[in-house]
mmCIF file of C-alpha atoms and ligand atoms in Angstrom:
data_model
loop_
_atom_site.group_PDB
_atom_site.id
_atom_site.type_symbol
_atom_site.label_atom_id
_atom_site.label_comp_id
_atom_site.label_asym_id
_atom_site.label_seq_id
_atom_site.Cartn_x
_atom_site.Cartn_y
_atom_site.Cartn_z
ATOM 1 C CA UNK A 8 59.041 106.721 101.995
ATOM 2 C CA UNK A 9 59.195 110.314 100.866
ATOM 3 C CA UNK A 10 61.534 111.410 98.131
ATOM 4 C CA UNK A 11 60.186 114.928 98.363
ATOM 5 C CA UNK A 12 63.252 117.015 97.614
ATOM 6 C CA UNK A 13 62.040 119.619 100.502
ATOM 7 C CA UNK A 14 62.224 116.884 103.100
ATOM 8 C CA UNK A 15 65.850 116.165 102.085
ATOM 9 C CA UNK A 16 67.176 119.810 102.660
ATOM 10 C CA UNK A 17 67.058 119.887 106.614
ATOM 11 C CA UNK A 18 70.424 118.093 107.341
ATOM 12 C CA UNK A 19 73.713 119.028 106.255
ATOM 13 C CA UNK A 20 74.883 116.094 104.013
ATOM 14 C CA UNK A 21 77.447 116.722 101.391
ATOM 15 C CA UNK A 22 77.045 115.289 97.973
ATOM 16 C CA UNK A 23 79.135 115.280 94.683
ATOM 17 C CA UNK A 24 77.655 115.005 91.154
ATOM 18 C CA UNK A 25 80.237 113.228 89.276
ATOM 19 C CA UNK A 26 78.803 113.674 85.867
ATOM 20 C CA UNK A 27 76.937 116.671 84.790
ATOM 21 C CA UNK A 28 76.833 118.029 81.331
ATOM 22 C CA UNK A 29 76.608 121.681 82.674
ATOM 23 C CA UNK A 30 77.756 123.089 79.174
ATOM 24 C CA UNK A 31 74.711 121.766 77.555
ATOM 25 C CA UNK A 32 72.369 124.285 76.179
ATOM 26 C CA UNK A 33 69.481 123.135 78.253
ATOM 27 C CA UNK A 34 71.445 123.870 81.461
ATOM 28 C CA UNK A 35 74.063 126.497 80.520
ATOM 29 C CA UNK A 36 71.602 129.620 80.169
ATOM 30 C CA UNK A 37 70.201 128.835 83.579
ATOM 31 C CA UNK A 38 73.396 127.772 85.315
ATOM 32 C CA UNK A 39 73.067 130.460 88.068
ATOM 33 C CA UNK A 40 70.099 128.994 89.226
ATOM 34 C CA UNK A 41 70.987 125.457 88.778
ATOM 35 C CA UNK A 42 74.041 125.920 91.126
ATOM 36 C CA UNK A 43 72.125 127.870 93.443
ATOM 37 C CA UNK A 44 69.537 124.874 93.699
ATOM 38 C CA UNK A 45 72.511 122.369 93.945
ATOM 39 C CA UNK A 46 73.888 124.138 96.893
ATOM 40 C CA UNK A 47 70.613 124.213 98.543
ATOM 41 C CA UNK A 48 70.479 120.645 98.799
ATOM 42 C CA UNK A 49 74.101 119.965 99.917
ATOM 43 C CA UNK A 50 75.823 119.287 96.219
ATOM 44 C CA UNK A 51 78.938 120.805 97.039
ATOM 45 C CA UNK A 52 81.139 119.754 94.087
ATOM 46 C CA UNK A 53 80.256 118.833 90.395
ATOM 47 C CA UNK A 54 82.290 117.480 87.536
ATOM 48 C CA UNK A 55 81.342 119.283 84.440
ATOM 49 C CA UNK A 56 81.772 116.642 81.808
ATOM 50 C CA UNK A 57 82.722 117.554 78.049
ATOM 51 C CA UNK A 58 81.721 115.788 74.953
ATOM 52 C CA UNK A 59 83.339 117.541 72.217
ATOM 53 C CA UNK A 60 86.411 119.956 71.907
ATOM 54 C CA UNK A 61 84.364 123.344 72.143
ATOM 55 C CA UNK A 62 82.027 121.633 74.906
ATOM 56 C CA UNK A 63 85.147 120.595 76.974
ATOM 57 C CA UNK A 64 86.347 124.258 76.774
ATOM 58 C CA UNK A 65 83.166 125.704 78.018
ATOM 59 C CA UNK A 66 83.487 123.025 80.972
ATOM 60 C CA UNK A 67 86.872 124.237 81.863
ATOM 61 C CA UNK A 68 85.777 127.837 81.787
ATOM 62 C CA UNK A 69 82.914 127.009 84.190
ATOM 63 C CA UNK A 70 85.294 125.137 86.461
ATOM 64 C CA UNK A 71 87.627 128.211 86.380
ATOM 65 C CA UNK A 72 84.803 130.773 87.274
ATOM 66 C CA UNK A 73 83.124 128.560 89.992
ATOM 67 C CA UNK A 74 84.966 126.952 92.784
ATOM 68 C CA UNK A 75 82.598 124.109 93.165
ATOM 69 C CA UNK A 76 83.068 123.010 89.621
ATOM 70 C CA UNK A 77 85.699 120.857 87.931
ATOM 71 C CA UNK A 78 85.992 119.831 84.475
ATOM 72 C CA UNK A 79 86.444 116.677 82.491
ATOM 73 C CA UNK A 80 87.700 117.001 78.912
ATOM 74 C CA UNK A 81 87.350 114.586 75.836
ATOM 75 C CA UNK A 82 85.237 113.390 72.871
ATOM 76 C CA UNK A 83 82.296 111.452 73.495
ATOM 77 C CA UNK A 84 82.051 108.303 71.315
ATOM 78 C CA UNK A 85 78.824 109.702 69.679
ATOM 79 C CA UNK A 86 80.970 112.842 68.501
ATOM 80 C CA UNK A 87 84.063 111.254 67.249
ATOM 81 C CA UNK A 88 82.900 111.502 63.550
ATOM 82 C CA UNK A 89 82.297 115.250 64.211
ATOM 83 C CA UNK A 90 85.742 115.797 65.710
ATOM 84 C CA UNK A 91 88.156 117.883 63.519
ATOM 85 C CA UNK A 92 91.811 116.847 62.813
ATOM 86 C CA UNK A 93 93.330 118.787 65.647
ATOM 87 C CA UNK A 94 90.626 118.308 68.300
ATOM 88 C CA UNK A 95 92.388 115.568 69.900
ATOM 89 C CA UNK A 96 95.610 117.464 70.073
ATOM 90 C CA UNK A 97 93.695 120.299 71.943
ATOM 91 C CA UNK A 98 92.120 117.930 74.179
ATOM 92 C CA UNK A 99 95.702 116.755 75.137
ATOM 93 C CA UNK A 100 96.656 120.378 75.772
ATOM 94 C CA UNK A 101 93.518 120.962 77.956
ATOM 95 C CA UNK A 102 94.204 118.062 79.973
ATOM 96 C CA UNK A 103 97.375 119.498 81.646
ATOM 97 C CA UNK A 104 95.524 122.537 82.766
ATOM 98 C CA UNK A 105 94.422 123.256 86.473
ATOM 99 C CA UNK A 106 90.849 122.257 87.386
ATOM 100 C CA UNK A 107 90.728 119.471 84.718
ATOM 101 C CA UNK A 108 90.212 116.369 86.842
ATOM 102 C CA UNK A 109 89.205 113.626 84.396
ATOM 103 C CA UNK A 110 89.210 112.641 80.770
ATOM 104 C CA UNK A 111 86.140 111.982 78.627
ATOM 105 C CA UNK A 112 83.458 111.083 78.324
ATOM 106 C CA UNK A 113 84.929 108.415 76.119
ATOM 107 C CA UNK A 114 83.604 104.759 75.768
ATOM 108 C CA UNK A 115 81.803 102.831 73.085
ATOM 109 C CA UNK A 116 78.012 103.081 72.040
ATOM 110 C CA UNK A 117 76.481 100.507 70.051
ATOM 111 C CA UNK A 118 73.214 101.803 70.317
ATOM 112 C CA UNK A 119 73.511 104.778 68.005
ATOM 113 C CA UNK A 120 74.903 103.202 64.995
ATOM 114 C CA UNK A 121 76.105 106.391 63.111
ATOM 115 C CA UNK A 122 79.625 106.405 64.295
ATOM 116 C CA UNK A 123 81.821 103.401 63.013
ATOM 117 C CA UNK A 124 82.962 101.309 66.155
ATOM 118 C CA UNK A 125 86.609 101.322 65.138
ATOM 119 C CA UNK A 126 86.707 104.943 65.155
ATOM 120 C CA UNK A 127 84.976 105.025 68.678
ATOM 121 C CA UNK A 128 87.500 102.492 69.814
ATOM 122 C CA UNK A 129 90.443 104.589 68.493
ATOM 123 C CA UNK A 130 89.300 107.556 70.522
ATOM 124 C CA UNK A 131 88.484 105.345 73.502
ATOM 125 C CA UNK A 132 92.144 104.012 73.270
ATOM 126 C CA UNK A 133 93.491 107.709 72.902
ATOM 127 C CA UNK A 134 91.830 108.595 76.263
ATOM 128 C CA UNK A 135 93.283 105.698 77.859
ATOM 129 C CA UNK A 136 96.868 106.298 76.667
ATOM 130 C CA UNK A 137 96.529 109.939 77.768
ATOM 131 C CA UNK A 138 95.118 108.708 81.318
ATOM 132 C CA UNK A 139 98.260 106.644 81.849
ATOM 133 C CA UNK A 140 100.456 109.786 80.918
ATOM 134 C CA UNK A 141 98.564 112.387 83.061
ATOM 135 C CA UNK A 142 97.282 110.278 85.842
ATOM 136 C CA UNK A 143 93.646 111.522 85.361
ATOM 137 C CA UNK A 144 90.811 109.042 85.545
ATOM 138 C CA UNK A 145 88.661 108.297 82.356
ATOM 139 C CA UNK A 146 84.942 108.473 82.507
ATOM 140 C CA UNK A 147 83.394 105.665 80.365
ATOM 141 C CA UNK A 148 80.211 105.510 78.627
ATOM 142 C CA UNK A 149 78.741 102.335 77.703
ATOM 143 C CA UNK A 150 75.586 101.754 75.745
ATOM 144 C CA UNK A 151 74.948 98.050 74.581
ATOM 145 C CA UNK A 152 78.679 97.808 74.510
ATOM 146 C CA UNK A 153 79.511 96.075 77.633
ATOM 147 C CA UNK A 154 81.738 93.119 75.878
ATOM 148 C CA UNK A 155 83.463 95.492 73.468
ATOM 149 C CA UNK A 156 84.482 97.876 76.260
ATOM 150 C CA UNK A 157 85.734 95.076 78.545
ATOM 151 C CA UNK A 158 87.972 93.984 75.560
ATOM 152 C CA UNK A 159 89.640 97.625 75.145
ATOM 153 C CA UNK A 160 89.991 97.921 78.965
ATOM 154 C CA UNK A 161 91.580 94.192 79.203
ATOM 155 C CA UNK A 162 94.014 95.362 76.519
ATOM 156 C CA UNK A 163 94.832 98.592 78.315
ATOM 157 C CA UNK A 164 95.204 96.911 81.690
ATOM 158 C CA UNK A 165 97.983 94.911 80.241
ATOM 159 C CA UNK A 166 100.092 98.073 79.865
ATOM 160 C CA UNK A 167 99.098 99.618 83.170
ATOM 161 C CA UNK A 168 96.215 99.747 85.705
ATOM 162 C CA UNK A 169 93.317 101.355 84.532
ATOM 163 C CA UNK A 170 92.163 104.371 86.540
ATOM 164 C CA UNK A 171 88.415 105.480 85.860
ATOM 165 C CA UNK A 172 84.661 105.040 86.378
ATOM 166 C CA UNK A 173 81.890 103.181 84.394
ATOM 167 C CA UNK A 174 79.420 106.106 84.397
ATOM 168 C CA UNK A 175 75.528 105.721 84.546
ATOM 169 C CA UNK A 176 76.186 102.053 85.159
ATOM 170 C CA UNK A 177 73.437 99.935 83.511
ATOM 171 C CA UNK A 178 74.965 96.551 83.052
ATOM 172 C CA UNK A 179 74.604 93.018 84.575
ATOM 173 C CA UNK A 180 76.351 91.706 87.486
ATOM 174 C CA UNK A 181 78.921 90.099 85.544
ATOM 175 C CA UNK A 182 79.929 93.256 83.794
ATOM 176 C CA UNK A 183 80.076 95.010 87.226
ATOM 177 C CA UNK A 184 82.303 92.517 88.700
ATOM 178 C CA UNK A 185 84.709 92.554 85.667
ATOM 179 C CA UNK A 186 84.770 96.304 85.940
ATOM 180 C CA UNK A 187 85.607 96.044 89.590
ATOM 181 C CA UNK A 188 88.359 93.596 89.031
ATOM 182 C CA UNK A 189 89.834 96.092 86.698
ATOM 183 C CA UNK A 190 89.982 98.598 89.373
ATOM 184 C CA UNK A 191 87.165 100.909 88.084
ATOM 185 C CA UNK A 192 84.724 102.814 90.049
ATOM 186 C CA UNK A 193 80.838 102.220 89.379
ATOM 187 C CA UNK A 194 78.620 105.272 89.290
ATOM 188 C CA UNK A 195 74.959 105.352 89.367
ATOM 189 C CA UNK A 196 72.500 107.810 87.834
ATOM 190 C CA UNK A 197 68.793 108.376 87.966
ATOM 191 C CA UNK A 198 68.367 105.320 85.997
ATOM 192 C CA UNK A 199 68.680 103.568 89.402
ATOM 193 C CA UNK A 200 65.600 105.014 90.599
ATOM 194 C CA UNK A 201 63.401 103.794 87.795
ATOM 195 C CA UNK A 202 60.581 101.239 88.901
ATOM 196 C CA UNK A 203 61.812 98.664 86.575
ATOM 197 C CA UNK A 204 65.461 98.998 87.573
ATOM 198 C CA UNK A 205 65.124 96.104 90.275
ATOM 199 C CA UNK A 206 68.145 94.298 88.934
ATOM 200 C CA UNK A 207 70.226 97.184 88.882
ATOM 201 C CA UNK A 208 69.440 98.273 92.539
ATOM 202 C CA UNK A 209 70.327 94.583 93.301
ATOM 203 C CA UNK A 210 73.839 95.041 91.749
ATOM 204 C CA UNK A 211 74.082 98.555 93.408
ATOM 205 C CA UNK A 212 73.639 97.055 96.519
ATOM 206 C CA UNK A 213 76.624 94.812 96.175
ATOM 207 C CA UNK A 214 79.246 97.312 94.897
ATOM 208 C CA UNK A 215 82.113 97.611 97.478
ATOM 209 C CA UNK A 216 81.910 100.754 99.591
ATOM 210 C CA UNK A 217 85.086 102.092 98.232
ATOM 211 C CA UNK A 218 84.158 101.885 94.610
ATOM 212 C CA UNK A 219 80.791 103.475 94.415
ATOM 213 C CA UNK A 220 79.823 107.039 93.051
ATOM 214 C CA UNK A 221 76.582 108.903 92.302
ATOM 215 C CA UNK A 222 75.896 111.237 89.518
ATOM 216 C CA UNK A 223 72.981 112.723 87.626
ATOM 217 C CA UNK A 224 74.145 112.659 83.929
ATOM 218 C CA UNK A 225 72.055 115.766 83.633
ATOM 219 C CA UNK A 226 70.337 117.063 81.223
ATOM 220 C CA UNK A 227 69.269 113.482 80.774
ATOM 221 C CA UNK A 228 67.871 110.801 83.168
ATOM 222 C CA UNK A 229 65.980 112.718 85.768
ATOM 223 C CA UNK A 230 65.210 110.276 88.616
ATOM 224 C CA UNK A 231 62.080 109.290 90.027
ATOM 225 C CA UNK A 232 59.682 110.881 91.229
ATOM 226 C CA UNK A 233 60.484 113.573 88.791
ATOM 227 C CA UNK A 234 61.408 111.077 86.018
ATOM 228 C CA UNK A 235 60.708 112.716 82.480
ATOM 229 C CA UNK A 236 61.120 116.276 83.739
ATOM 230 C CA UNK A 237 63.582 117.908 81.389
ATOM 231 C CA UNK A 238 66.161 118.950 82.056
ATOM 232 C CA UNK A 239 67.689 117.092 84.808
ATOM 233 C CA UNK A 240 70.108 119.066 87.017
ATOM 234 C CA UNK A 241 72.749 118.306 89.910
ATOM 235 C CA UNK A 242 70.326 118.955 92.904
ATOM 236 C CA UNK A 243 68.243 115.944 91.679
ATOM 237 C CA UNK A 244 71.263 113.693 92.663
ATOM 238 C CA UNK A 245 69.577 113.724 96.018
ATOM 239 C CA UNK A 246 66.939 111.359 94.631
ATOM 240 C CA UNK A 247 69.676 108.812 93.380
ATOM 241 C CA UNK A 248 71.564 109.306 96.741
ATOM 242 C CA UNK A 249 68.390 108.372 98.606
ATOM 243 C CA UNK A 250 67.371 105.455 96.366
ATOM 244 C CA UNK A 251 71.007 103.909 96.598
ATOM 245 C CA UNK A 252 71.070 104.392 100.373
ATOM 246 C CA UNK A 253 67.619 102.410 100.556
ATOM 247 C CA UNK A 254 69.158 99.725 98.253
ATOM 248 C CA UNK A 255 72.214 99.274 100.471
ATOM 249 C CA UNK A 256 70.301 99.477 103.678
ATOM 250 C CA UNK A 257 72.267 102.561 104.989
ATOM 251 C CA UNK A 258 71.368 106.074 105.915
ATOM 252 C CA UNK A 259 71.474 108.740 103.189
ATOM 253 C CA UNK A 260 74.222 110.354 105.475
ATOM 254 C CA UNK A 261 76.355 107.489 105.297
ATOM 255 C CA UNK A 262 75.848 106.977 101.757
ATOM 256 C CA UNK A 263 76.780 110.625 101.055
ATOM 257 C CA UNK A 264 80.021 110.183 103.161
ATOM 258 C CA UNK A 265 81.071 107.218 101.336
ATOM 259 C CA UNK A 266 80.356 108.516 97.776
ATOM 260 C CA UNK A 267 81.631 111.937 98.355
ATOM 261 C CA UNK A 268 84.795 110.594 99.753
ATOM 262 C CA UNK A 269 85.277 108.120 96.887
ATOM 263 C CA UNK A 270 84.578 111.124 94.398
ATOM 264 C CA UNK A 271 87.336 113.108 96.132
ATOM 265 C CA UNK A 272 89.884 110.307 95.987
ATOM 266 C CA UNK A 273 89.190 109.327 92.388
ATOM 267 C CA UNK A 274 89.001 112.975 90.942
ATOM 268 C CA UNK A 275 91.476 114.376 93.532
ATOM 269 C CA UNK A 276 88.923 117.183 94.771
ATOM 270 C CA UNK A 277 89.831 119.262 97.689
ATOM 271 C CA UNK A 278 87.392 119.053 100.484
ATOM 272 C CA UNK A 279 85.129 122.273 100.863
HETATM 273 ZN ZN1 ZN B 24 77.223 111.987 80.051
#
């Protein structure tokens, strides 16, 4: 079947890229064109996801300037060591501002071993506590850290239900089930389209309709058939949408309706 992006522009489907690092230096200078290309293939809204305090501030500025953009503010697990002593207080302040729709990205990363896990866990728990206060969902990064993340989430769930999404999901079926049991959404990135991701597509086929999301995680993880072409950008979420629709045996229109509706529910986005 064709994954040519030009063949996907005929209809009027609406997609939401729920995870885009638009403040990244590989996308930011070209942002006008990036947003034009997204609009051209039906990507109607995007969540610009912060990784540090300064990066979160840029995401918020972008969201103020562009009606189709919203911001997530937080400190990425890989940047916890670099965070200044007052950075978290300022993230807390940002979290109350209009157009901030989520916290993160947060989570745990056991792949890169340069940030102590205890410090990552401390910041992850701060995001979860702030989520309980603000009602904003958390965007959770997981890399070779599934069991550790489940432990933190299970502890948090004893205090109150956890609201959020496992972004760019790459775990196994048991982990997906555990996340669903906790009430989380599961979001799939371009990784879903990779030829070797057979198991991931099988998992994606089984996620309930009301818990599934799509994203690019741009500038990373360009999907097939343009895998490896850097930077990735929101327009390319169309390829992941098509792949997910194929995996689930539904039309891309149906898949778009489901994932767009879910994104609007989780992040409380207005319809455009
Ligand atoms: Zn990310």
